Short mmCIF file of C-alpha atoms in Angstrom, two decimals:
data_model
loop_
_atom_site.label_atom_id
_atom_site.label_comp_id
_atom_site.label_asym_id
_atom_site.label_seq_id
_atom_site.Cartn_x
_atom_site.Cartn_y
_atom_site.Cartn_z
CA MET A 1 7.26 -16.66 28.94
CA THR A 2 9.43 -14.61 26.59
CA GLU A 3 12.74 -15.84 25.34
CA LYS A 4 15.89 -13.76 25.33
CA ARG A 5 17.49 -12.97 22.02
CA THR A 6 20.76 -14.67 21.22
CA PRO A 7 23.89 -12.52 21.06
CA VAL A 8 24.50 -11.10 17.61
CA GLN A 9 27.75 -11.65 15.70
CA GLY A 10 27.83 -8.48 13.59
CA SER A 11 26.00 -5.17 13.42
CA ILE A 12 22.27 -4.54 13.53
CA HIS A 13 20.50 -2.35 10.97
CA LYS A 14 17.02 -1.34 12.15
CA ARG A 15 14.48 -1.15 9.33
CA ALA A 16 12.02 1.74 9.21
CA PRO A 17 8.58 0.67 10.44
CA GLN A 18 5.78 0.24 7.92
CA ARG A 19 3.28 3.12 7.86
CA PRO A 20 -0.12 3.15 6.23
CA ALA A 21 -0.88 5.87 3.70
CA THR A 22 -1.20 9.11 5.62
CA VAL A 23 -3.87 11.75 5.51
CA PRO A 24 -3.30 15.42 6.44
CA THR A 25 -4.71 14.79 9.92
CA ASP A 26 -2.10 12.12 10.80
CA ILE A 27 0.93 13.45 12.67
CA TYR A 28 3.91 11.16 13.33
CA ILE A 29 6.24 12.16 16.17
CA SER A 30 9.97 11.59 15.73
CA GLY A 31 13.07 12.61 17.63
CA LYS A 32 13.45 15.62 15.34
CA SER A 33 9.87 16.88 15.83
CA LYS A 34 9.64 20.32 17.41
CA SER A 35 6.94 20.53 20.08
CA ASN A 36 5.83 24.03 19.18
CA ALA A 37 5.53 23.16 15.49
CA ILE A 38 3.39 20.10 16.24
CA ILE A 39 1.09 22.07 18.55
CA LYS A 40 0.71 24.83 15.93
CA ARG A 41 -0.05 22.23 13.28
CA VAL A 42 -2.76 20.61 15.42
CA THR A 43 -4.39 23.96 16.22
CA ARG A 44 -4.25 25.02 12.55
CA LEU A 45 -5.82 21.75 11.40
CA MET A 46 -8.62 21.93 13.95
CA LEU A 47 -9.32 25.67 14.07
CA LYS A 48 -8.45 27.02 10.62
CA GLU A 49 -9.11 23.98 8.44
CA ASN A 50 -12.10 22.76 10.52
CA HIS A 51 -11.06 19.11 10.85
CA LYS A 52 -13.11 17.26 13.47
CA SER A 53 -10.23 15.03 14.58
CA VAL A 54 -6.43 14.78 14.40
CA THR A 55 -4.37 11.69 15.24
CA ILE A 56 -0.89 11.83 16.82
CA HIS A 57 1.27 8.70 16.49
CA GLY A 58 4.32 7.78 18.60
CA LEU A 59 6.57 4.71 18.36
CA GLY A 60 8.98 3.40 21.00
CA ALA A 61 10.67 6.18 22.94
CA MET A 62 8.39 8.75 21.25
CA VAL A 63 5.32 7.43 23.12
CA ILE A 64 6.04 9.82 25.99
CA ARG A 65 6.64 12.80 23.67
CA ALA A 66 3.45 12.03 21.74
CA THR A 67 1.38 12.04 24.93
CA SER A 68 2.94 15.28 26.17
CA MET A 69 2.34 16.96 22.78
CA ALA A 70 -1.27 15.77 22.75
CA LEU A 71 -1.80 17.21 26.24
CA ALA A 72 -0.16 20.49 25.21
CA ALA A 73 -2.37 20.67 22.12
CA GLN A 74 -5.43 20.03 24.27
CA GLU A 75 -4.42 22.93 26.51
CA ALA A 76 -3.74 25.18 23.48
CA LEU A 77 -7.25 24.40 22.21
CA GLU A 78 -8.70 25.46 25.58
CA ASN A 79 -9.72 21.89 26.52
CA GLN A 80 -12.23 21.74 23.66
CA VAL A 81 -10.89 18.38 22.44
CA VAL A 82 -11.16 14.88 23.88
CA LEU A 83 -8.08 12.65 23.89
CA LYS A 84 -8.67 9.01 22.94
CA PRO A 85 -5.42 7.01 23.24
CA VAL A 86 -4.94 3.51 21.84
CA THR A 87 -1.79 1.54 22.63
CA GLU A 88 -0.46 -1.60 21.03
CA THR A 89 2.70 -3.60 20.48
CA ILE A 90 4.08 -4.12 17.00
CA ALA A 91 6.79 -6.44 15.68
CA LEU A 92 9.70 -4.71 13.96
CA THR A 93 12.30 -6.38 11.76
CA ASP A 94 16.05 -5.79 12.05
CA ASP A 95 18.74 -6.88 9.59
CA ILE A 96 21.86 -8.48 11.07
CA ILE A 97 24.94 -7.72 9.00
CA PRO A 98 27.61 -10.31 9.91
CA ASP A 99 31.24 -9.40 10.56
CA ASP A 100 32.29 -12.36 8.40
CA MET A 101 31.34 -11.54 4.80
CA ASP A 102 31.04 -15.24 3.91
CA LYS A 103 27.89 -15.56 6.06
CA ASP A 104 24.40 -14.61 4.87
CA LEU A 105 22.36 -11.69 6.10
CA GLU A 106 19.93 -12.61 8.84
CA THR A 107 16.87 -10.92 10.27
CA GLN A 108 15.44 -10.77 13.75
CA LYS A 109 12.14 -9.60 15.17
CA ARG A 110 11.67 -7.30 18.13
CA ASN A 111 8.61 -5.78 19.77
CA SER A 112 8.00 -2.08 20.27
CA SER A 113 5.20 -0.06 21.82
CA ILE A 114 3.12 2.31 19.74
CA ILE A 115 0.45 4.86 20.66
CA HIS A 116 -2.25 6.52 18.57
CA ILE A 117 -3.87 9.52 20.26
CA LYS A 118 -7.00 10.79 18.54
CA LEU A 119 -7.95 14.37 19.39
CA GLU A 120 -11.69 14.76 18.76
CA ALA A 121 -13.45 18.11 18.81
CA LYS A 122 -16.11 18.87 21.43
CA ASP A 123 -19.13 20.99 20.60
CA GLY A 124 -17.45 24.08 22.09
CA LEU A 125 -14.68 23.98 19.47
CA ALA A 126 -17.06 25.47 16.87
CA GLU A 127 -17.08 28.71 18.91
CA LEU A 128 -13.26 28.81 18.86
CA GLN A 129 -13.30 28.20 15.09
CA GLN A 130 -15.64 31.16 14.56
CA ARG A 131 -13.41 33.43 16.64
CA THR A 132 -10.26 32.51 14.73
CA GLY A 133 -11.81 32.58 11.26
CA LYS A 134 -11.50 30.02 8.50
CA ILE A 135 -8.71 30.06 5.94
CA ILE A 136 -9.54 29.50 2.29
CA HIS A 137 -6.57 27.37 1.22
CA HIS A 138 -5.23 24.33 3.05
CA PRO A 139 -1.50 24.75 3.81
CA SER A 140 -1.27 21.27 5.33
CA ARG A 141 -2.05 19.78 1.92
CA ASN A 142 0.47 21.73 -0.12
CA ARG A 143 3.40 22.32 2.19
CA ARG A 144 5.98 21.25 -0.38
CA SER A 145 4.60 23.22 -3.30
CA ARG A 146 5.56 26.68 -2.04
CA ARG A 147 7.45 28.84 -4.49
CA TRP A 148 10.09 31.24 -3.29
CA LEU A 149 10.20 34.54 -5.12
#
């Protein structure tokens, strides 16, 4: 049986969750993520850059958005990808900043849901890739190195 947390005397500062090192095929969904941009990125990675799989990650409230974006990407790729979701619960750490400055900082743990949706290419995706044509450079790898003239 789970225990309730005790009331906090002060303010709570939520730490950013730990992420493993990312690869170009990992897409993390946040509250600021634009649905159309994510769908375009998935289609570009799978059609233009010929990646066999892309993984969409969602944490907490973004689990629902991640699933809807994965379904939209599947539809944009003409159902030529298979969705393989994995859910889990992770422990997150929060800092408690006390109102009384004489007290020490404390931490507390809380649980949050997380989802990883792997989009894997079916055999029919190769036909879509041939129709769209391959690009020579990889814009997903050098997004920040653009120079403005």
